PDB file of C-alpha atoms and ligand atoms in Angstrom:
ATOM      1  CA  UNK A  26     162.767-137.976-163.911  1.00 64.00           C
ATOM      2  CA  UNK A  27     163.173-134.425-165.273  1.00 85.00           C
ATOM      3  CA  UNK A  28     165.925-132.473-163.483  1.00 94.00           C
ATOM      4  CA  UNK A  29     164.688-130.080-161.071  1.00 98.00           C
ATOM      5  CA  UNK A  30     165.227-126.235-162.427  1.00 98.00           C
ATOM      6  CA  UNK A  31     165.968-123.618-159.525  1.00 98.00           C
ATOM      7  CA  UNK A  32     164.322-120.195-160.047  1.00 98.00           C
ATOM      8  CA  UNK A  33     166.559-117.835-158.996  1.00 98.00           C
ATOM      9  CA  UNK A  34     166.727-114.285-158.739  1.00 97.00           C
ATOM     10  CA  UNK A  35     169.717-111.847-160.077  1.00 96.00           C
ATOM     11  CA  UNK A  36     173.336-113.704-158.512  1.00 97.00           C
ATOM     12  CA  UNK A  37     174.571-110.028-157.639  1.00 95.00           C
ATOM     13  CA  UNK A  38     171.521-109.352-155.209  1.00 95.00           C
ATOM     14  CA  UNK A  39     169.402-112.514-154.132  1.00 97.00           C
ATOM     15  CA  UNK A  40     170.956-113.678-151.143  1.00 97.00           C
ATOM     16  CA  UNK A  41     168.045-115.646-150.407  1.00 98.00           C
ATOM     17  CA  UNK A  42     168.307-117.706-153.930  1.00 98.00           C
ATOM     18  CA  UNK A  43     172.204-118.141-153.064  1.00 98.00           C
ATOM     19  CA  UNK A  44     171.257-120.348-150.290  1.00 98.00           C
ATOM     20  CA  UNK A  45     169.964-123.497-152.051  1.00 98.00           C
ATOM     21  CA  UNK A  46     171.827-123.059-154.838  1.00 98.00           C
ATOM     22  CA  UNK A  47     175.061-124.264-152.785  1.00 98.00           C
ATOM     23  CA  UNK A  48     172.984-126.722-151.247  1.00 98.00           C
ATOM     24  CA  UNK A  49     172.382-128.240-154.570  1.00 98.00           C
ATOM     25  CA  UNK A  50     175.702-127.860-155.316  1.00 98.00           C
ATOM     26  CA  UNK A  51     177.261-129.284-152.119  1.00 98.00           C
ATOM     27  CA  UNK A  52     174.768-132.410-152.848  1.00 98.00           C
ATOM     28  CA  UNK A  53     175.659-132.683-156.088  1.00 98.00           C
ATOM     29  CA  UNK A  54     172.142-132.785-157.503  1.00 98.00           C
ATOM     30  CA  UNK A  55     172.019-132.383-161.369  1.00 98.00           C
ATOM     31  CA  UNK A  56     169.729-129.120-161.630  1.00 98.00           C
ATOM     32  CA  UNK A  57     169.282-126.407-164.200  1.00 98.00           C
ATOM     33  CA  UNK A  58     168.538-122.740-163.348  1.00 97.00           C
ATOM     34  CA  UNK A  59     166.376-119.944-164.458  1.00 97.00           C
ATOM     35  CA  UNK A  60     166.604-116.799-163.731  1.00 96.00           C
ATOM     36  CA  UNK A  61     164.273-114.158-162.864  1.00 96.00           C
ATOM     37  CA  UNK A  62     165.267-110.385-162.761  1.00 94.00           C
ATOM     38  CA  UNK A  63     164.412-108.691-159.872  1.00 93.00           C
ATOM     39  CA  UNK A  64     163.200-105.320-159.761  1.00 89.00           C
ATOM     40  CA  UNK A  65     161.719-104.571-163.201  1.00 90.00           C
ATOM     41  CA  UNK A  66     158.318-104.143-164.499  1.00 91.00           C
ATOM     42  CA  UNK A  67     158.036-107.350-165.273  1.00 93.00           C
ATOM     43  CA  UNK A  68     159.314-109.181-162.337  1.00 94.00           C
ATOM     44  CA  UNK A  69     156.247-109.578-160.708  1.00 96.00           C
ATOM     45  CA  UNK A  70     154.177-111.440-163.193  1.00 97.00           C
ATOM     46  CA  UNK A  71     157.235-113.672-163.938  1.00 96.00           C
ATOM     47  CA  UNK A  72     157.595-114.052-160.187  1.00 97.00           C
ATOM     48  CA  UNK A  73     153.661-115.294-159.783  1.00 96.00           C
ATOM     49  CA  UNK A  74     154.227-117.556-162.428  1.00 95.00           C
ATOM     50  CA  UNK A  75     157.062-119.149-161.152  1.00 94.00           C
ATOM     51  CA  UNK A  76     156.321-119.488-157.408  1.00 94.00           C
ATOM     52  CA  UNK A  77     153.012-120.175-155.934  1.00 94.00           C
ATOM     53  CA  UNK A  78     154.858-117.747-152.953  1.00 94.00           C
ATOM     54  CA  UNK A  79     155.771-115.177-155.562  1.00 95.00           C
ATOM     55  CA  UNK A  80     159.409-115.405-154.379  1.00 97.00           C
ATOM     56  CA  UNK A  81     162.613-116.895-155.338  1.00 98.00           C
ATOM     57  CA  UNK A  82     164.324-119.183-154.922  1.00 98.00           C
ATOM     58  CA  UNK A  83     162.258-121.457-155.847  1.00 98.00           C
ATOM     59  CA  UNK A  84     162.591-125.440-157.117  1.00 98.00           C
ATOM     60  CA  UNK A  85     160.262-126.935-159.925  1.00 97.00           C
ATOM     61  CA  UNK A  86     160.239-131.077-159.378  1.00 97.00           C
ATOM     62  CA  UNK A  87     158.139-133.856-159.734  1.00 95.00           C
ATOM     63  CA  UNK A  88     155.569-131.983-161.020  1.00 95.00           C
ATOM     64  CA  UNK A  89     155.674-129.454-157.939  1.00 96.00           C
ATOM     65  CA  UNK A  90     156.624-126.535-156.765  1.00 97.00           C
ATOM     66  CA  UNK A  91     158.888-126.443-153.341  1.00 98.00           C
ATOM     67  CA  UNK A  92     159.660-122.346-152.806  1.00 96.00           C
ATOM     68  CA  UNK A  93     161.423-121.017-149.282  1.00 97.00           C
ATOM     69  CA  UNK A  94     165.271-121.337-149.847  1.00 98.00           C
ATOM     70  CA  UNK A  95     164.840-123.435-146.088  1.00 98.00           C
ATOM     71  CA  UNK A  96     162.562-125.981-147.450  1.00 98.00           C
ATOM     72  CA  UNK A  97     164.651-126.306-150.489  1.00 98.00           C
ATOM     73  CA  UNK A  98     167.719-127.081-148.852  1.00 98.00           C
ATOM     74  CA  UNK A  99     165.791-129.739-146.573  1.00 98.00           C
ATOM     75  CA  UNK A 100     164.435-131.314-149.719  1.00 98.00           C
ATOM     76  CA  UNK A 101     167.961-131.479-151.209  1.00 98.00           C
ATOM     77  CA  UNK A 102     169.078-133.185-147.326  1.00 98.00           C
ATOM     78  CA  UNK A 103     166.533-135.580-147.923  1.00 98.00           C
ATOM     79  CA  UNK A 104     168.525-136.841-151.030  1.00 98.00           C
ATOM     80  CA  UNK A 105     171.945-136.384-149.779  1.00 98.00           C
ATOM     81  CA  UNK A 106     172.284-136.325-146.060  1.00 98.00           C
ATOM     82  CA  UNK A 107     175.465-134.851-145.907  1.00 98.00           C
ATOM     83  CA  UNK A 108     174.124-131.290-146.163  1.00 98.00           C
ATOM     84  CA  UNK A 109     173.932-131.602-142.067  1.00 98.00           C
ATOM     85  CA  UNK A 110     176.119-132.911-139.227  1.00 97.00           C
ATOM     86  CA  UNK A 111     175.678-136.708-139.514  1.00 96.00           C
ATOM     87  CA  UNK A 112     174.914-136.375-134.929  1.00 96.00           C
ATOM     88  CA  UNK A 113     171.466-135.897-134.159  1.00 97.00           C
ATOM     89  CA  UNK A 114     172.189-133.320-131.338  1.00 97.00           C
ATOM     90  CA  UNK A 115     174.867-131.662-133.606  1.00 96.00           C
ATOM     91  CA  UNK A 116     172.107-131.984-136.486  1.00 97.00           C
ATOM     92  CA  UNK A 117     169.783-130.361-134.004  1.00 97.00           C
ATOM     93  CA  UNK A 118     171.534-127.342-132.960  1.00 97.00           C
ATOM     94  CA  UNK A 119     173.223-126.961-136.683  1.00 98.00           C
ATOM     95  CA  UNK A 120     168.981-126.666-137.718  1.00 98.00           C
ATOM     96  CA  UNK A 121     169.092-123.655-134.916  1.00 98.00           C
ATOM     97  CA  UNK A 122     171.749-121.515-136.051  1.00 98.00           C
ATOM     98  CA  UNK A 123     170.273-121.722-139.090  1.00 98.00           C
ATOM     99  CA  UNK A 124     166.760-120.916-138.433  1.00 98.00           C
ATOM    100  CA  UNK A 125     168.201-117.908-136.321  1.00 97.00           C
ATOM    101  CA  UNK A 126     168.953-116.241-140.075  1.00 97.00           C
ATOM    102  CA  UNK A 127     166.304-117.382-141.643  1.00 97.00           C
ATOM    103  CA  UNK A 128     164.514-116.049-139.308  1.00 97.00           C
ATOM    104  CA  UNK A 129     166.285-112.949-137.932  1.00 96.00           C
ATOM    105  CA  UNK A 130     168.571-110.455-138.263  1.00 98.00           C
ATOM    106  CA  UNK A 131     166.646-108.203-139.923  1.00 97.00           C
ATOM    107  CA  UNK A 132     168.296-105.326-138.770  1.00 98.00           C
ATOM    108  CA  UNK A 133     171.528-106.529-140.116  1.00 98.00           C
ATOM    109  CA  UNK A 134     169.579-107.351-143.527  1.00 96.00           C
ATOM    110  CA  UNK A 135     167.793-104.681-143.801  1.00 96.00           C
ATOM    111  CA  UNK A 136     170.427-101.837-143.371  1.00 97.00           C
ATOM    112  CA  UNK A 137     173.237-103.999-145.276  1.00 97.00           C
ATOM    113  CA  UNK A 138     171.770-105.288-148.352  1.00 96.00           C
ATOM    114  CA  UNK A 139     173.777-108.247-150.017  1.00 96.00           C
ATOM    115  CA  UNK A 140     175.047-107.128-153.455  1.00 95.00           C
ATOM    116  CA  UNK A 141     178.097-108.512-155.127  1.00 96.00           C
ATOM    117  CA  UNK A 142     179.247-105.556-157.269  1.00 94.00           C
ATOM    118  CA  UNK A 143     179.248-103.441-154.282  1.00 93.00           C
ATOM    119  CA  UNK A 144     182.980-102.310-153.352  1.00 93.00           C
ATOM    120  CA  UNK A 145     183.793-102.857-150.237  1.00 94.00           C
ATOM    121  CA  UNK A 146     182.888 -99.686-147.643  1.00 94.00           C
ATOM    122  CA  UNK A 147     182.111 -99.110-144.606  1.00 93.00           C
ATOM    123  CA  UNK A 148     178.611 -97.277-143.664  1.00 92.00           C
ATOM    124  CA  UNK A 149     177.711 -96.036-139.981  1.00 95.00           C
ATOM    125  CA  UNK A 150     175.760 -99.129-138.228  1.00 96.00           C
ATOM    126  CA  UNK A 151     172.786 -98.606-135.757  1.00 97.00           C
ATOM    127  CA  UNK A 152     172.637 -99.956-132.395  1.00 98.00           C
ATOM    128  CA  UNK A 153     170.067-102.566-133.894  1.00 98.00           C
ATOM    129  CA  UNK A 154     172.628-103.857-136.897  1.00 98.00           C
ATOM    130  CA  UNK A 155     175.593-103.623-134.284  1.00 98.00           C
ATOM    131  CA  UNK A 156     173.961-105.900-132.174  1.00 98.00           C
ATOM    132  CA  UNK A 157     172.942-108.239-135.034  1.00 98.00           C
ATOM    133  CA  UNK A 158     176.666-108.360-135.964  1.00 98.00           C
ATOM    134  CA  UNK A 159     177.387-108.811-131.816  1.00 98.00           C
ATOM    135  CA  UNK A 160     174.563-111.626-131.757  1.00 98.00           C
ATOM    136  CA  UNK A 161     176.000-113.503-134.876  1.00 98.00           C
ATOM    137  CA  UNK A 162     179.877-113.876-133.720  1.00 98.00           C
ATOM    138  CA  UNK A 163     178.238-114.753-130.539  1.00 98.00           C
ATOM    139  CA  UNK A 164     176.261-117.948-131.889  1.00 98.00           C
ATOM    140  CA  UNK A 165     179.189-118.847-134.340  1.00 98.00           C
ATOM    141  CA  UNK A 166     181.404-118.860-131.189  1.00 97.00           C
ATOM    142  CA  UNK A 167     179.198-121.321-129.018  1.00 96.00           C
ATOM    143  CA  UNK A 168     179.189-123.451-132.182  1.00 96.00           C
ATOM    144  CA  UNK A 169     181.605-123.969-134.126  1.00 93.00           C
ATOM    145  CA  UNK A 170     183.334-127.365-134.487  1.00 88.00           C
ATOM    146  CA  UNK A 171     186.149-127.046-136.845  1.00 73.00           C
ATOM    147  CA  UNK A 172     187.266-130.345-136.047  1.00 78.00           C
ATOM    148  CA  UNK A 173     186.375-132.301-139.325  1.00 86.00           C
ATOM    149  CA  UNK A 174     187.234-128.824-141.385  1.00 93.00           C
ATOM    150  CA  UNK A 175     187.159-124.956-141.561  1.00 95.00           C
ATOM    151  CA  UNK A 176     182.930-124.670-141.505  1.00 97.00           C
ATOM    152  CA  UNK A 177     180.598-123.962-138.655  1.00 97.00           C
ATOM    153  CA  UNK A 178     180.167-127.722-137.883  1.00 97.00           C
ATOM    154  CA  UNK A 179     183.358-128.854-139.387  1.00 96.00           C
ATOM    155  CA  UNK A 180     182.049-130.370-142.911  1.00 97.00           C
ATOM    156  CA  UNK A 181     180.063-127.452-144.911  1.00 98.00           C
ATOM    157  CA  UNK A 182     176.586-127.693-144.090  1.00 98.00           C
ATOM    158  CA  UNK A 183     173.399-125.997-144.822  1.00 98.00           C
ATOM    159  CA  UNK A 184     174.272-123.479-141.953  1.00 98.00           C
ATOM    160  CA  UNK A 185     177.112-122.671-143.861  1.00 98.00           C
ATOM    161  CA  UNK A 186     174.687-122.068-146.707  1.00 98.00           C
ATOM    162  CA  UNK A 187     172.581-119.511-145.031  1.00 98.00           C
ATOM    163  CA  UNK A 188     176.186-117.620-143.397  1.00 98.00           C
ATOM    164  CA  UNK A 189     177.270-117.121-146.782  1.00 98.00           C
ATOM    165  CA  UNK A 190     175.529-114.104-148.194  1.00 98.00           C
ATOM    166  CA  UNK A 191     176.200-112.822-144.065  1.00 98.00           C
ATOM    167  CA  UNK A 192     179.329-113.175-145.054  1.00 98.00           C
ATOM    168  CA  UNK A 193     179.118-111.169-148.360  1.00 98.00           C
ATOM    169  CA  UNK A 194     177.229-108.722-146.148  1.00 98.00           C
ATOM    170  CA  UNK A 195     180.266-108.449-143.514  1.00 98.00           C
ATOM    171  CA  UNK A 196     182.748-108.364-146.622  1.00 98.00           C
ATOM    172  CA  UNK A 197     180.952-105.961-148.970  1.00 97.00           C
ATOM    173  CA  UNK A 198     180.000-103.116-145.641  1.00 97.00           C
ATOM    174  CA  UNK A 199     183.445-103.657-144.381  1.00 97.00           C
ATOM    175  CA  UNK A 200     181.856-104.522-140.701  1.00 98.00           C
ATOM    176  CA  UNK A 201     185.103-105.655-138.180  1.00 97.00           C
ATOM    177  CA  UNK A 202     184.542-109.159-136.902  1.00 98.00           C
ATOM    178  CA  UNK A 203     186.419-111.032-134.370  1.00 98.00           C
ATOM    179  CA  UNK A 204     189.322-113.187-135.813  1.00 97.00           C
ATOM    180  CA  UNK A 205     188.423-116.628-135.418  1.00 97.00           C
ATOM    181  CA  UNK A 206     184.556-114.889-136.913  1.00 98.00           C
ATOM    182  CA  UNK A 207     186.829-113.066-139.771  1.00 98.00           C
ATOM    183  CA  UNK A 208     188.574-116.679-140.796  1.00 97.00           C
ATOM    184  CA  UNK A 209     185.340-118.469-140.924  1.00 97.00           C
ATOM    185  CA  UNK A 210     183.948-115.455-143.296  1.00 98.00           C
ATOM    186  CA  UNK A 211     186.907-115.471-145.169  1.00 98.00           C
ATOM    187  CA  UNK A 212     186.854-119.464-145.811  1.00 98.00           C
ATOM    188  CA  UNK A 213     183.173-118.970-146.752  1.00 98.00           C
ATOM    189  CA  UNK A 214     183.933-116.448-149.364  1.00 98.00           C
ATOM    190  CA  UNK A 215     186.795-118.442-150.758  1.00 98.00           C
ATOM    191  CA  UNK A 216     184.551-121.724-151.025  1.00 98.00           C
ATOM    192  CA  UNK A 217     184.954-123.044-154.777  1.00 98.00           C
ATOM    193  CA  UNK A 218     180.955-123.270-155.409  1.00 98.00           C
ATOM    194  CA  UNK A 219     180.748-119.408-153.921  1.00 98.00           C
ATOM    195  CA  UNK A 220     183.129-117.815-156.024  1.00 98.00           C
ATOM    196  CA  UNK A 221     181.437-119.495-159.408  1.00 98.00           C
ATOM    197  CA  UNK A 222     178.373-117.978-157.862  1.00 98.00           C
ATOM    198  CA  UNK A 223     180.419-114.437-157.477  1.00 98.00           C
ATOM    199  CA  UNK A 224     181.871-114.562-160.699  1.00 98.00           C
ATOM    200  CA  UNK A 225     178.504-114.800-162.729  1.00 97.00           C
ATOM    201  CA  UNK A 226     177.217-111.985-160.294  1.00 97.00           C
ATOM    202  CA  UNK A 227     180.055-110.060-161.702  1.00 95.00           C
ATOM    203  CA  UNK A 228     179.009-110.489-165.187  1.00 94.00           C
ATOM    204  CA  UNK A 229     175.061-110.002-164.923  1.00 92.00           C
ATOM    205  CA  UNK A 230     173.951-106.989-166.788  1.00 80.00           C
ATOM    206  CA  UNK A 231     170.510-106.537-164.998  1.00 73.00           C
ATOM    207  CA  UNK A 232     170.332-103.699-162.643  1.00 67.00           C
ATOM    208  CA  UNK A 233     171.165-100.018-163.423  1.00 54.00           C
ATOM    209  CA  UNK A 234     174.934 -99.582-161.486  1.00 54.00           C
ATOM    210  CA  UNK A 235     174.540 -98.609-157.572  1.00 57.00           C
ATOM    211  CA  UNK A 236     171.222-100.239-157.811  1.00 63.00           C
ATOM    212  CA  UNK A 237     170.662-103.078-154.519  1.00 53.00           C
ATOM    213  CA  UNK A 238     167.920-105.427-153.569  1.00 47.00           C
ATOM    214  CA  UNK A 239     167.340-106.681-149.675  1.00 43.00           C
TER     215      UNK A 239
HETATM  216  N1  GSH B 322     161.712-116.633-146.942  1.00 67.37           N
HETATM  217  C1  GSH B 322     161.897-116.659-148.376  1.00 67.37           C
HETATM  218  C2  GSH B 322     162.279-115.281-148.856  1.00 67.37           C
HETATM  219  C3  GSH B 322     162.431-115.197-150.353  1.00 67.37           C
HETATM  220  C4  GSH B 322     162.525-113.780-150.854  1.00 67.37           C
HETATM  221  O1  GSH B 322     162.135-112.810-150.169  1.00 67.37           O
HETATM  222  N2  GSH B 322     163.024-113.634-152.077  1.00 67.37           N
HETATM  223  C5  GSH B 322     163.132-112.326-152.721  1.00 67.37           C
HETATM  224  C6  GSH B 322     164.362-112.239-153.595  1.00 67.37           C
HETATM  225  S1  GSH B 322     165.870-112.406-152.737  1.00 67.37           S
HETATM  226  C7  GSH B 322     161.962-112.153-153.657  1.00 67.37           C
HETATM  227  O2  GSH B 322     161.593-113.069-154.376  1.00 67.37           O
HETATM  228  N3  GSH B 322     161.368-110.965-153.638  1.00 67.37           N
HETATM  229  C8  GSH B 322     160.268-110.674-154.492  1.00 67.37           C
HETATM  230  C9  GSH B 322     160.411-109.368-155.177  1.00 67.37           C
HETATM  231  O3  GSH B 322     161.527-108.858-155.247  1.00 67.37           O
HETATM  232  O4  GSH B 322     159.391-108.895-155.677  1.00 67.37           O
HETATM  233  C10 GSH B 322     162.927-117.738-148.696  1.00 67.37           C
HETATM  234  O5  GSH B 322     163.628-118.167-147.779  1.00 67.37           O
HETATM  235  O6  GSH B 322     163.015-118.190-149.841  1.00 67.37           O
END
């Protein structure tokens, strides 16, 4: 079988794309990667071409194409089941917190943009991104199981996947967390697969500087 390719979009802004792309990692499933530019002329077409959604990330196997950075990650679980908590209740309320960001926070996404080449500042918050960042410590805190290690269900997991560009986000608009919410950020951001991810972010040459993408 082929390997799978991941479409991704730019490492400093695609938060989204980030999300599978530890998944694969964490699983270690062989994949290659293209990347897509965001946010020039031609984006779009490449985009359309890529993704029957017209989004990235998105994964090319089998002859299909799987796009949702969700779905990916499930598809990767599917092959290696240690992307979730091995308990079926744990497994169960590890799919929530995750479906929470994939689904929500918007306010928190929209105002705070992820980009890796920002440097770190803070920038007044709304009462709709302040309770985004309330609502987030709050589900980490009825969660987390550090037990088996230093993630949200002990073991990194796919929830861990979709907390990392939150993370970045927290990091990069210098937003004050709780402590035991500031360790778990800070372990995120000094995972091994995140920082390769960080470190080709800080080498792109894509976007005009000051530039960011939601
Ligand atoms: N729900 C989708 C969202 C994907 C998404 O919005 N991706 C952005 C890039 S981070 C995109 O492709 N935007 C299209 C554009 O910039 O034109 C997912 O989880 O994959």
């Amino acid at each position: 079988m082929d390997r799978p390719v991941l479409h991704i979009g730019n490492k400093q802004l695609s938060s989204w794309s980030l999300r599978p792309w530890l998944a694969l990692r964490k699983a270690g499933i062989a994949f290659d990667e293209h990347m897509i530019p965001l946010d020039r002329p031609e984006s779009r077409a490449a985009l359309e071409a890529a993704s029957p959604g017209g989004t990235v990330p998105v994964l090319e196997t089998g002859g299909v194409a799987i796009w949702d950075s969700l779905a990916i990650c499930e598809w990767a679980a599917e092959r290696n089941p240690i992307l979730w908590p091995a308990d079926p209740d744990i497994r169960g309320q590890a799919r929530s917190v995750t479906a929470a960001m994939h689904s929500g926070y918007s306010a928190l996404r929209n105002a705070c943009p992820m980009d890796l080449r920002r440097t770190a500042a803070p920038v007044t918050l709304d009462d709709a991104v302040r309770r985004d960042v309330v609502a987030i410590q709050a589900v980490w805190a009825a969660v987390r199981r550090s037990g088996d290690g230093p993630f949200l269900f002990g073991r990194w997991s796919i929830a861990d996947a979709f907390y990392t560009p939150v993370a970045a986000r927290f990091h990069h608009f210098a937003i004050e967390l709780d402590p035991a919410s500031q360790a778990y950020c800070d372990t995120l951001l000094a995972d091994e697969d995140y920082r390769d991810w960080f470190d080709a972010a800080q080498r792109e040459d894509l976007l005009p500087p000051g530039h960011s993408h939601a």
